[in-house]
Amino acid sequence: MRLFDVKAELLPRGEPLTGGNPVDLSALFAVHHLGLVRLALVMVGDQATAEDVVQEAFARAHAGRRRIREPGKALAYVRSSVLNGCRSVLRRRTTALRRAVPYDPPVWSAESAALIGEDRREVLAALRKLPRRQREALTLRYYLDLSDEEIADTMGIGTSGVRSTITRGLAALGRALQEGK
Amino acid sequence: MTTDMEDRLRKALAEAAAQVDPDSLRPLTAPQPAGRLVPVRARLALAGAAAAGLAVAAVAVPAALTGTTASDQVTPSVPSPRTSVTLDARSFLLAGAERAAGEERAEGAFWYSRVRTFKPQPSGEVVVSSEEVWYDGETGRGRITTGLDAEIILPGESGGAGKAKGTPKPEPETRDFDMRLLTAIGGERLSQDDIRRLPDDVAGLRRWLDAHRAEGESETGFVFAMTRFVLSQPTTPATRAAMLRILADQPGLKLERGITDPLGRPGAAVTSPDGEHRLIVDESGARLLAEEYHGPDRADKRDGRSVHVGARKGEKTVYESSGWTEKIGDRP
């Protein structure tokens, strides 16, 4: 068995917007909306909030589109914006002044009706307890399959920091799951 | 090496992300190319366009090896220059698009494909074999059989003068699998369902292609590769028609009529302006028979987590059969 019979041209690691100048956010939206909502969901836990976060990220990108000089960086820009939006949501939820906005139980909680296996829930719950940077790096690597460079771009840290964060995060995750047994 | 922890994490994230059903997404206000910060009711039809299925487990997908041959005996489809006709490729492709658009949309549980590949070796020998795959994108169940009807073609075999260089002949091997198979294109990973949801109109598909073509990559080369992909995958008739219309718009295409593919099936070939890519379709123009690569050799290489599949001059991939079936073992 080998990888799919797509030619090299079909497997570029480069960012998807190539010919558009100025940045074509409509195309970006059409292509990446679902994927970004899924990314936000694994960060914040419920779909309604995830959709809000992605909507805000696109609105922000739209407002700042003239500052996106490299069309190839547009996706990284929106991805970073989604990540920031998720951080804000999680911050709001954990502060004493959190807004009295109800949200669905996160997909990893026992209350959720999501069809997720028990082992998966344990892993997700353990992931949730990791420090933010480790959690984000692990999600970008093991959900989106991003390279070190792409994660560095999205998180605004160096590539060596990405590698060490992922190594530490995996170790911490393993320990947390062991302790949970 | 993938550790157990990495594997568990990958599966957990994919399962959580899969809770988002594309059809359940609220219609959102899309940014417009110009205008106010929050545009007025510019709704995008997301159902067809949001083809970015990013839930990921394994990206490895069973399928065709691209193949090649250096033997005259297995290259009946390569025409002599005298038979080339350098006009009307556009009309031919547009007619094929019309035919494709009129086809019925088929459904089934498993997408089946049988592909025969001609893969050249450094020794000059060519390894030829077929591969069958059944795959149900909803459940992840599937079966792959490789090494079918294998043969080794020796250098210069057409004259019977070749000597065996010891290249081993593939043996038939069947494996059942249960995994999410995703195809990586332009930084996106597409599930079988995502492939079925590719845009089905020319403008939408053109936008999708523009968004997935790598910087610096030639548009014609990408369009050729994507035409091969769209015509060989479980896409809708409308998507196939749109793809053929986009290919028809590429400048400098050459059309050759009255040829045969490596299996001897009659058809016509559309060749890219640089001569590197050659698609052989049936005479209706709607069905893909084979693809040939005549550009320079390219080695496989890894780039981050992506694998860029290499190619050798003269590679051939022949699409023997494909379609939907209700169960593994059935053939359309």
Short mmCIF file of C-alpha atoms in Angstrom, two decimals:
data_model
loop_
_atom_site.label_atom_id
_atom_site.label_comp_id
_atom_site.label_asym_id
_atom_site.label_seq_id
_atom_site.Cartn_x
_atom_site.Cartn_y
_atom_site.Cartn_z
CA MET A 1 0.00 0.00 0.00
CA ARG A 2 1.25 3.45 -0.77
CA LEU A 3 -0.02 6.91 -0.39
CA PHE A 4 -2.76 8.03 -2.63
CA ASP A 5 -1.92 8.39 -6.24
CA VAL A 6 -1.88 12.14 -6.22
CA LYS A 7 1.03 13.79 -7.86
CA ALA A 8 3.45 15.99 -6.04
CA GLU A 9 1.55 19.02 -7.21
CA LEU A 10 -1.44 17.93 -5.19
CA LEU A 11 0.40 17.68 -1.92
CA PRO A 12 2.00 21.03 -1.39
CA ARG A 13 2.55 22.16 2.12
CA GLY A 14 2.17 25.77 1.06
CA GLU A 15 -0.74 27.85 2.08
CA PRO A 16 -3.75 27.56 -0.11
CA LEU A 17 -4.24 31.07 -1.37
CA THR A 18 -1.89 31.56 -4.24
CA GLY A 19 -3.11 33.73 -7.02
CA GLY A 20 -5.30 36.16 -5.21
CA ASN A 21 -4.18 39.66 -4.61
CA PRO A 22 -5.82 41.18 -2.71
CA VAL A 23 -6.64 38.31 -0.42
CA ASP A 24 -9.77 36.47 -1.46
CA LEU A 25 -11.39 35.90 1.89
CA SER A 26 -14.59 34.57 0.36
CA ALA A 27 -12.68 31.68 -1.17
CA LEU A 28 -10.80 31.15 2.07
CA PHE A 29 -14.08 31.12 3.93
CA ALA A 30 -15.72 28.67 1.56
CA VAL A 31 -12.83 26.26 1.71
CA HIS A 32 -11.81 26.45 5.35
CA HIS A 33 -14.93 27.31 7.28
CA LEU A 34 -15.81 23.76 8.25
CA GLY A 35 -12.24 22.84 9.16
CA LEU A 36 -11.83 25.92 11.33
CA VAL A 37 -15.13 25.29 13.12
CA ARG A 38 -13.89 21.78 13.85
CA LEU A 39 -10.62 23.16 15.15
CA ALA A 40 -12.47 25.61 17.38
CA LEU A 41 -14.76 22.85 18.60
CA VAL A 42 -11.89 20.75 19.89
CA MET A 43 -10.58 23.85 21.64
CA VAL A 44 -13.78 25.17 23.24
CA GLY A 45 -15.91 22.06 23.35
CA ASP A 46 -19.22 23.09 21.79
CA GLN A 47 -20.26 23.83 18.25
CA ALA A 48 -22.27 26.99 18.82
CA THR A 49 -19.33 28.77 20.47
CA ALA A 50 -16.96 27.35 17.87
CA GLU A 51 -19.04 28.82 15.07
CA ASP A 52 -19.10 32.20 16.82
CA VAL A 53 -15.33 32.16 17.19
CA VAL A 54 -14.77 31.39 13.52
CA GLN A 55 -17.27 34.03 12.44
CA GLU A 56 -15.43 36.61 14.52
CA ALA A 57 -12.10 35.51 13.12
CA PHE A 58 -13.28 36.00 9.57
CA ALA A 59 -14.81 39.36 10.39
CA ARG A 60 -11.49 40.39 11.89
CA ALA A 61 -9.59 39.12 8.89
CA HIS A 62 -11.96 41.01 6.65
CA ALA A 63 -11.35 44.21 8.54
CA GLY A 64 -7.61 43.71 8.38
CA ARG A 65 -7.37 42.23 4.93
CA ARG A 66 -5.40 45.11 3.53
CA ARG A 67 -2.72 44.45 6.10
CA ILE A 68 -2.33 40.85 4.97
CA ARG A 69 0.47 41.43 2.54
CA GLU A 70 1.13 37.87 1.63
CA PRO A 71 -1.95 36.04 0.39
CA GLY A 72 -0.21 32.80 1.29
CA LYS A 73 -0.29 33.85 4.92
CA ALA A 74 -4.02 34.54 5.01
CA LEU A 75 -4.93 31.10 6.32
CA ALA A 76 -2.28 31.30 9.03
CA TYR A 77 -3.67 34.71 9.96
CA VAL A 78 -7.24 33.41 10.28
CA ARG A 79 -6.07 30.30 12.10
CA SER A 80 -4.23 32.46 14.63
CA SER A 81 -7.32 34.55 15.00
CA VAL A 82 -9.43 31.45 15.71
CA LEU A 83 -6.89 30.36 18.29
CA ASN A 84 -7.03 33.78 19.95
CA GLY A 85 -10.82 33.67 19.93
CA CYS A 86 -10.77 30.30 21.64
CA ARG A 87 -8.38 31.61 24.27
CA SER A 88 -10.76 34.50 24.98
CA VAL A 89 -13.70 32.15 25.33
CA LEU A 90 -11.84 29.89 27.73
CA ARG A 91 -10.60 32.88 29.72
CA ARG A 92 -14.10 34.24 30.06
CA ARG A 93 -15.39 30.92 31.23
CA THR A 94 -12.81 30.59 33.94
CA THR A 95 -13.04 34.08 35.44
CA ALA A 96 -15.27 34.93 38.35
CA LEU A 97 -16.94 37.48 36.19
CA ARG A 98 -17.76 35.02 33.49
CA ARG A 99 -20.72 35.95 31.50
CA ALA A 100 -23.91 34.19 32.24
CA VAL A 101 -24.06 32.81 28.77
CA PRO A 102 -25.07 29.18 28.74
CA TYR A 103 -23.18 26.87 26.46
CA ASP A 104 -23.53 23.23 25.60
CA PRO A 105 -21.54 20.77 27.67
CA PRO A 106 -18.17 20.22 26.04
CA VAL A 107 -17.90 17.16 23.84
CA TRP A 108 -15.44 15.53 26.23
CA SER A 109 -17.72 15.83 29.27
CA ALA A 110 -19.89 13.01 30.54
CA GLU A 111 -22.93 15.25 30.10
CA SER A 112 -22.38 15.64 26.40
CA ALA A 113 -24.51 13.66 24.01
CA ALA A 114 -21.62 13.55 21.55
CA LEU A 115 -20.85 10.12 20.20
CA ILE A 116 -17.35 9.82 21.55
CA GLY A 117 -15.83 6.68 23.01
CA GLU A 118 -14.80 6.53 26.65
CA ASP A 119 -11.09 6.36 25.89
CA ARG A 120 -11.41 9.35 23.60
CA ARG A 121 -13.21 11.33 26.28
CA GLU A 122 -10.45 10.56 28.77
CA VAL A 123 -7.79 11.72 26.35
CA LEU A 124 -9.71 14.91 25.55
CA ALA A 125 -10.34 15.62 29.21
CA ALA A 126 -6.64 15.13 29.99
CA LEU A 127 -5.73 17.39 27.08
CA ARG A 128 -7.99 20.07 28.49
CA LYS A 129 -5.99 20.13 31.72
CA LEU A 130 -2.64 20.77 30.08
CA PRO A 131 -1.13 24.25 30.04
CA ARG A 132 -2.55 26.34 27.21
CA ARG A 133 0.53 26.34 25.03
CA GLN A 134 0.95 22.58 25.19
CA ARG A 135 -2.75 22.03 24.53
CA GLU A 136 -2.71 24.27 21.48
CA ALA A 137 0.47 22.84 20.01
CA LEU A 138 -0.76 19.28 20.42
CA THR A 139 -4.10 20.14 18.83
CA LEU A 140 -2.51 21.85 15.86
CA ARG A 141 -0.11 18.96 15.33
CA TYR A 142 -2.40 15.99 15.96
CA TYR A 143 -5.64 17.42 14.67
CA LEU A 144 -4.60 19.62 11.77
CA ASP A 145 -1.33 17.78 11.08
CA LEU A 146 0.49 21.09 10.79
CA SER A 147 4.26 21.16 10.45
CA ASP A 148 6.52 22.77 13.05
CA GLU A 149 6.76 25.88 10.90
CA GLU A 150 3.00 26.17 10.47
CA ILE A 151 2.39 25.72 14.18
CA ALA A 152 5.05 28.33 14.90
CA ASP A 153 3.31 30.75 12.52
CA THR A 154 -0.07 30.11 14.06
CA MET A 155 1.03 30.35 17.68
CA GLY A 156 3.61 33.08 17.20
CA ILE A 157 6.46 31.09 18.73
CA GLY A 158 9.69 29.62 17.34
CA THR A 159 9.96 26.20 15.73
CA SER A 160 12.28 24.89 18.42
CA GLY A 161 9.70 25.99 20.97
CA VAL A 162 7.06 24.07 19.04
CA ARG A 163 9.07 20.86 19.15
CA SER A 164 9.88 21.07 22.84
CA THR A 165 6.30 22.05 23.70
CA ILE A 166 4.93 19.06 21.84
CA THR A 167 7.42 16.70 23.48
CA ARG A 168 6.58 18.01 26.94
CA GLY A 169 2.87 18.02 26.17
CA LEU A 170 2.84 14.38 25.09
CA ALA A 171 4.74 13.37 28.19
CA ALA A 172 2.37 15.32 30.42
CA LEU A 173 -0.62 13.84 28.67
CA GLY A 174 0.71 10.34 29.20
CA ARG A 175 1.28 11.03 32.89
CA ALA A 176 -2.17 12.51 33.33
CA LEU A 177 -3.80 9.47 31.77
CA GLN A 178 -1.75 7.13 33.94
CA GLU A 179 -2.72 9.01 37.07
CA GLY A 180 -6.33 8.94 36.04
CA LYS A 181 -6.39 5.15 36.03
CA MET B 1 7.59 6.70 14.80
CA THR B 2 4.03 7.13 15.99
CA THR B 3 3.61 6.33 19.65
CA ASP B 4 0.51 4.93 21.22
CA MET B 5 -0.08 8.27 22.94
CA GLU B 6 0.07 10.13 19.65
CA ASP B 7 -2.30 7.65 18.08
CA ARG B 8 -4.82 7.96 20.90
CA LEU B 9 -4.66 11.72 20.79
CA ARG B 10 -5.09 11.84 17.04
CA LYS B 11 -8.14 9.60 17.20
CA ALA B 12 -9.68 11.50 20.09
CA LEU B 13 -9.33 14.84 18.33
CA ALA B 14 -10.68 13.44 15.07
CA GLU B 15 -13.66 11.95 16.83
CA ALA B 16 -14.44 15.18 18.66
CA ALA B 17 -14.09 17.24 15.49
CA ALA B 18 -16.33 14.87 13.58
CA GLN B 19 -19.18 15.94 15.84
CA VAL B 20 -19.54 18.95 13.57
CA ASP B 21 -21.82 17.90 10.78
CA PRO B 22 -21.22 20.13 7.74
CA ASP B 23 -24.96 20.31 7.15
CA SER B 24 -25.58 21.59 10.65
CA LEU B 25 -23.47 24.71 10.29
CA ARG B 26 -25.35 27.95 10.52
CA PRO B 27 -25.29 29.95 7.33
CA LEU B 28 -22.77 32.60 8.15
CA THR B 29 -22.25 36.07 6.94
CA ALA B 30 -19.30 35.83 4.64
CA PRO B 31 -16.75 38.56 4.18
CA GLN B 32 -17.14 40.26 0.87
CA PRO B 33 -14.28 41.27 -1.36
CA ALA B 34 -14.80 44.92 -0.51
CA GLY B 35 -17.09 47.01 1.58
CA ARG B 36 -18.09 47.21 5.17
CA LEU B 37 -16.59 45.38 8.08
CA VAL B 38 -19.55 43.08 8.45
CA PRO B 39 -21.13 42.65 5.07
CA VAL B 40 -24.84 42.73 4.57
CA ARG B 41 -26.34 39.28 4.27
CA ALA B 42 -23.77 37.89 1.94
CA ARG B 43 -24.63 34.30 2.48
CA LEU B 44 -22.44 31.63 1.06
CA ALA B 45 -23.87 28.36 -0.06
CA LEU B 46 -21.66 26.35 2.18
CA ALA B 47 -23.06 22.93 1.60
CA GLY B 48 -21.19 22.40 -1.59
CA ALA B 49 -18.33 24.75 -1.13
CA ALA B 50 -17.09 23.95 2.33
CA ALA B 51 -15.24 20.87 1.26
CA ALA B 52 -12.51 21.18 3.81
CA GLY B 53 -12.86 18.01 5.86
CA LEU B 54 -10.08 18.34 8.35
CA ALA B 55 -10.84 15.55 10.76
CA VAL B 56 -7.76 13.47 10.53
CA ALA B 57 -6.66 10.09 11.60
CA ALA B 58 -4.44 8.46 9.07
CA VAL B 59 -3.74 10.16 5.81
CA ALA B 60 -2.48 7.05 4.08
CA VAL B 61 -4.84 6.09 1.34
CA PRO B 62 -4.65 2.88 -0.59
CA ALA B 63 -4.61 3.34 -4.25
CA ALA B 64 -2.82 3.30 -7.42
CA LEU B 65 0.83 3.36 -7.91
CA THR B 66 1.59 5.37 -10.89
CA GLY B 67 3.41 3.29 -13.40
CA THR B 68 5.39 3.48 -16.52
CA THR B 69 6.97 1.50 -19.20
CA ALA B 70 9.95 1.68 -21.44
CA SER B 71 8.70 -1.06 -23.64
CA ASP B 72 7.27 -0.57 -27.07
CA GLN B 73 4.99 -3.47 -26.49
CA VAL B 74 3.07 -1.76 -23.76
CA THR B 75 3.04 1.70 -25.24
CA PRO B 76 0.56 1.38 -28.04
CA SER B 77 -1.07 4.58 -26.88
CA VAL B 78 1.94 6.73 -27.66
CA PRO B 79 1.21 7.97 -31.13
CA SER B 80 3.67 8.81 -33.80
CA PRO B 81 3.98 12.52 -34.50
CA ARG B 82 2.15 12.07 -37.78
CA THR B 83 -1.08 11.13 -36.00
CA SER B 84 -1.12 14.22 -33.76
CA VAL B 85 -3.82 16.74 -34.35
CA THR B 86 -3.21 20.06 -32.68
CA LEU B 87 -6.67 21.53 -32.68
CA ASP B 88 -10.10 21.11 -31.29
CA ALA B 89 -9.09 19.85 -27.86
CA ARG B 90 -11.38 22.45 -26.37
CA SER B 91 -14.42 21.36 -28.37
CA PHE B 92 -13.71 17.73 -27.58
CA LEU B 93 -13.48 18.40 -23.85
CA LEU B 94 -16.61 20.55 -23.85
CA ALA B 95 -18.49 17.75 -25.58
CA GLY B 96 -17.16 15.37 -22.92
CA ALA B 97 -18.39 17.79 -20.25
CA GLU B 98 -21.87 17.73 -21.77
CA ARG B 99 -21.84 13.96 -21.72
CA ALA B 100 -20.58 13.87 -18.13
CA ALA B 101 -23.23 16.32 -16.98
CA GLY B 102 -25.95 14.08 -18.37
CA GLU B 103 -24.82 11.00 -16.51
CA GLU B 104 -26.89 9.71 -13.63
CA ARG B 105 -25.58 10.23 -10.15
CA ALA B 106 -24.83 6.79 -8.75
CA GLU B 107 -24.83 5.75 -5.12
CA GLY B 108 -23.70 2.73 -3.18
CA ALA B 109 -22.03 1.65 0.02
CA PHE B 110 -18.50 1.06 -1.28
CA TRP B 111 -16.54 2.94 -3.89
CA TYR B 112 -14.71 0.38 -5.97
CA SER B 113 -11.78 1.00 -8.25
CA ARG B 114 -9.37 -1.19 -10.14
CA VAL B 115 -6.24 0.46 -11.42
CA ARG B 116 -3.34 -1.01 -13.38
CA THR B 117 0.01 0.65 -13.12
CA PHE B 118 3.21 0.54 -15.13
CA LYS B 119 6.10 1.39 -12.86
CA PRO B 120 9.59 1.69 -14.32
CA GLN B 121 12.64 0.53 -12.40
CA PRO B 122 16.16 1.94 -12.61
CA SER B 123 17.17 -1.31 -14.32
CA GLY B 124 14.89 -0.47 -17.24
CA GLU B 125 12.41 -3.15 -16.29
CA VAL B 126 8.81 -2.17 -15.78
CA VAL B 127 6.70 -3.61 -12.99
CA VAL B 128 3.08 -3.94 -14.01
CA SER B 129 0.30 -4.90 -11.64
CA SER B 130 -3.27 -4.08 -10.74
CA GLU B 131 -4.84 -3.01 -7.50
CA GLU B 132 -8.45 -3.26 -6.36
CA VAL B 133 -9.93 -1.15 -3.58
CA TRP B 134 -13.33 -1.08 -1.93
CA TYR B 135 -13.92 1.71 0.54
CA ASP B 136 -16.92 2.94 2.49
CA GLY B 137 -16.23 6.50 3.58
CA GLU B 138 -18.99 6.46 6.18
CA THR B 139 -17.78 3.51 8.19
CA GLY B 140 -14.13 3.49 7.18
CA ARG B 141 -14.36 -0.16 6.18
CA GLY B 142 -12.52 -1.29 3.13
CA ARG B 143 -10.40 -3.86 1.37
CA ILE B 144 -7.36 -3.50 -0.81
CA THR B 145 -5.80 -6.15 -2.99
CA THR B 146 -2.46 -5.38 -4.59
CA GLY B 147 -0.20 -7.30 -6.94
CA LEU B 148 -2.96 -8.60 -9.21
CA ASP B 149 -1.99 -9.94 -12.65
CA ALA B 150 1.58 -8.83 -12.10
CA GLU B 151 4.22 -9.01 -14.75
CA ILE B 152 7.71 -7.71 -15.33
CA ILE B 153 8.38 -6.20 -18.71
CA LEU B 154 12.01 -6.44 -19.67
CA PRO B 155 13.91 -3.64 -21.40
CA GLY B 156 13.37 -3.88 -25.13
CA GLU B 157 10.95 -6.71 -24.70
CA SER B 158 9.09 -5.85 -27.84
CA GLY B 159 11.90 -7.50 -29.74
CA GLY B 160 12.30 -10.24 -27.17
CA ALA B 161 15.90 -9.16 -26.54
CA GLY B 162 15.56 -8.15 -22.92
CA LYS B 163 17.27 -9.91 -20.07
CA ALA B 164 15.77 -10.32 -16.64
CA LYS B 165 17.45 -8.05 -14.08
CA GLY B 166 15.92 -9.70 -11.08
CA THR B 167 13.18 -7.25 -10.18
CA PRO B 168 10.77 -9.21 -8.00
CA LYS B 169 7.25 -9.65 -9.29
CA PRO B 170 4.56 -8.44 -6.88
CA GLU B 171 2.44 -11.15 -5.30
CA PRO B 172 -1.27 -10.74 -4.71
CA GLU B 173 -1.99 -9.51 -1.21
CA THR B 174 -5.34 -8.65 0.32
CA ARG B 175 -5.87 -6.57 3.42
CA ASP B 176 -9.09 -5.49 5.05
CA PHE B 177 -8.88 -2.17 6.81
CA ASP B 178 -10.94 0.08 9.00
CA MET B 179 -9.64 3.59 8.90
CA ARG B 180 -10.43 7.09 7.79
CA LEU B 181 -8.83 7.65 4.44
CA LEU B 182 -8.09 11.20 3.53
CA THR B 183 -6.60 12.73 0.43
CA ALA B 184 -4.30 15.68 0.90
CA ILE B 185 -4.72 18.43 -1.64
CA GLY B 186 -3.34 21.90 -1.22
CA GLY B 187 -3.07 21.66 2.53
CA GLU B 188 -6.56 20.23 2.98
CA ARG B 189 -7.45 16.66 3.78
CA LEU B 190 -10.52 15.46 2.01
CA SER B 191 -12.72 12.59 3.09
CA GLN B 192 -14.76 10.59 0.60
CA ASP B 193 -17.75 12.73 1.53
CA ASP B 194 -15.76 15.90 0.99
CA ILE B 195 -14.81 14.66 -2.46
CA ARG B 196 -18.46 14.12 -3.24
CA ARG B 197 -19.16 17.66 -2.10
CA LEU B 198 -16.62 19.35 -4.33
CA PRO B 199 -18.15 22.37 -6.09
CA ASP B 200 -20.32 21.35 -9.00
CA ASP B 201 -20.20 24.54 -11.04
CA VAL B 202 -17.35 26.00 -13.03
CA ALA B 203 -16.99 29.21 -11.02
CA GLY B 204 -17.08 27.40 -7.68
CA LEU B 205 -14.67 24.70 -8.73
CA ARG B 206 -12.32 27.27 -10.25
CA ARG B 207 -12.24 29.12 -6.92
CA TRP B 208 -11.58 25.86 -5.12
CA LEU B 209 -8.70 25.04 -7.44
CA ASP B 210 -7.20 28.51 -7.07
CA ALA B 211 -7.34 28.11 -3.32
CA HIS B 212 -5.59 24.74 -3.39
CA ARG B 213 -2.87 25.35 -5.96
CA ALA B 214 0.52 25.88 -4.40
CA GLU B 215 2.37 29.09 -4.89
CA GLY B 216 4.50 28.93 -8.01
CA GLU B 217 2.81 25.83 -9.33
CA SER B 218 1.74 25.87 -12.94
CA GLU B 219 -1.99 26.19 -13.37
CA THR B 220 -2.09 23.80 -16.30
CA GLY B 221 -0.16 21.09 -14.46
CA PHE B 222 -2.43 21.40 -11.46
CA VAL B 223 -5.56 21.37 -13.60
CA PHE B 224 -4.35 18.22 -15.36
CA ALA B 225 -3.62 16.49 -12.08
CA MET B 226 -6.96 17.54 -10.66
CA THR B 227 -8.81 16.41 -13.78
CA ARG B 228 -7.29 13.01 -13.33
CA PHE B 229 -8.30 13.05 -9.67
CA VAL B 230 -11.86 14.28 -10.21
CA LEU B 231 -12.55 11.85 -13.04
CA SER B 232 -11.24 8.85 -11.09
CA GLN B 233 -12.95 9.54 -7.77
CA PRO B 234 -16.55 9.35 -6.55
CA THR B 235 -17.39 12.88 -7.59
CA THR B 236 -20.74 13.99 -8.93
CA PRO B 237 -21.45 14.16 -12.68
CA ALA B 238 -21.77 17.94 -12.34
CA THR B 239 -18.33 18.23 -10.72
CA ARG B 240 -16.79 16.08 -13.44
CA ALA B 241 -18.44 18.24 -16.09
CA ALA B 242 -17.16 21.42 -14.44
CA MET B 243 -13.65 19.97 -14.25
CA LEU B 244 -13.65 19.10 -17.95
CA ARG B 245 -14.83 22.61 -18.80
CA ILE B 246 -12.01 24.09 -16.75
CA LEU B 247 -9.50 21.82 -18.47
CA ALA B 248 -10.95 22.90 -21.82
CA ASP B 249 -10.08 26.50 -20.97
CA GLN B 250 -6.38 25.74 -20.64
CA PRO B 251 -4.41 27.16 -23.55
CA GLY B 252 -2.25 25.08 -25.86
CA LEU B 253 -3.80 21.65 -25.33
CA LYS B 254 -3.24 19.01 -27.97
CA LEU B 255 -5.79 16.43 -28.98
CA GLU B 256 -5.00 13.08 -30.55
CA ARG B 257 -7.86 10.99 -31.83
CA GLY B 258 -8.00 7.36 -32.77
CA ILE B 259 -5.51 6.05 -30.23
CA THR B 260 -5.68 3.23 -27.69
CA ASP B 261 -4.80 3.16 -24.02
CA PRO B 262 -2.21 0.69 -22.64
CA LEU B 263 -4.94 -1.94 -22.40
CA GLY B 264 -5.90 -1.44 -26.02
CA ARG B 265 -9.14 0.41 -25.38
CA PRO B 266 -9.90 3.02 -28.04
CA GLY B 267 -9.99 6.65 -27.06
CA ALA B 268 -8.47 10.08 -27.46
CA ALA B 269 -5.61 11.80 -25.67
CA VAL B 270 -5.35 15.33 -24.38
CA THR B 271 -1.77 16.47 -23.83
CA SER B 272 -0.55 19.48 -21.89
CA PRO B 273 1.33 22.20 -23.77
CA ASP B 274 4.66 21.08 -22.32
CA GLY B 275 3.95 17.49 -23.28
CA GLU B 276 4.46 16.22 -19.71
CA HIS B 277 0.89 15.20 -18.94
CA ARG B 278 -1.32 13.09 -21.13
CA LEU B 279 -4.85 12.05 -20.27
CA ILE B 280 -6.50 9.34 -22.30
CA VAL B 281 -10.28 9.42 -22.31
CA ASP B 282 -12.84 7.38 -24.16
CA GLU B 283 -14.30 8.73 -27.37
CA SER B 284 -17.21 10.32 -25.52
CA GLY B 285 -14.64 12.45 -23.71
CA ALA B 286 -16.33 11.82 -20.36
CA ARG B 287 -14.59 8.70 -19.06
CA LEU B 288 -10.96 8.62 -17.99
CA LEU B 289 -9.06 5.60 -19.27
CA ALA B 290 -5.46 6.34 -18.41
CA GLU B 291 -2.92 8.95 -17.47
CA GLU B 292 0.68 9.15 -18.58
CA TYR B 293 3.57 11.22 -17.32
CA HIS B 294 6.30 12.14 -19.76
CA GLY B 295 8.16 14.78 -17.74
CA PRO B 296 11.50 14.39 -15.99
CA ASP B 297 11.91 11.90 -13.15
CA ARG B 298 10.98 13.19 -9.72
CA ALA B 299 11.85 11.38 -6.51
CA ASP B 300 9.42 10.88 -3.64
CA LYS B 301 10.09 13.37 -0.90
CA ARG B 302 8.76 14.35 2.45
CA ASP B 303 7.92 17.92 3.29
CA GLY B 304 6.82 18.25 6.86
CA ARG B 305 4.06 15.71 7.22
CA SER B 306 3.21 15.65 3.53
CA VAL B 307 4.52 13.06 1.15
CA HIS B 308 5.15 14.27 -2.35
CA VAL B 309 4.75 11.24 -4.53
CA GLY B 310 7.45 11.11 -7.16
CA ALA B 311 7.05 10.29 -10.80
CA ARG B 312 9.13 8.70 -13.50
CA LYS B 313 9.14 9.55 -17.14
CA GLY B 314 6.69 7.36 -18.97
CA GLU B 315 4.62 6.36 -15.96
CA LYS B 316 1.18 5.07 -16.77
CA THR B 317 -1.88 4.64 -14.62
CA VAL B 318 -4.75 2.82 -16.25
CA TYR B 319 -8.24 3.06 -14.81
CA GLU B 320 -9.64 -0.34 -15.51
CA SER B 321 -12.94 -0.06 -13.71
CA SER B 322 -14.68 1.95 -11.00
CA GLY B 323 -18.10 2.51 -9.51
CA TRP B 324 -20.30 1.94 -6.48
CA THR B 325 -21.07 -1.47 -5.03
CA GLU B 326 -23.20 -2.62 -2.14
CA LYS B 327 -20.65 -4.92 -0.58
CA ILE B 328 -16.99 -5.82 -0.63
CA GLY B 329 -16.26 -8.37 -3.33
CA ASP B 330 -18.91 -7.08 -5.72
CA ARG B 331 -17.80 -5.29 -8.85
CA PRO B 332 -19.77 -2.72 -10.79
#
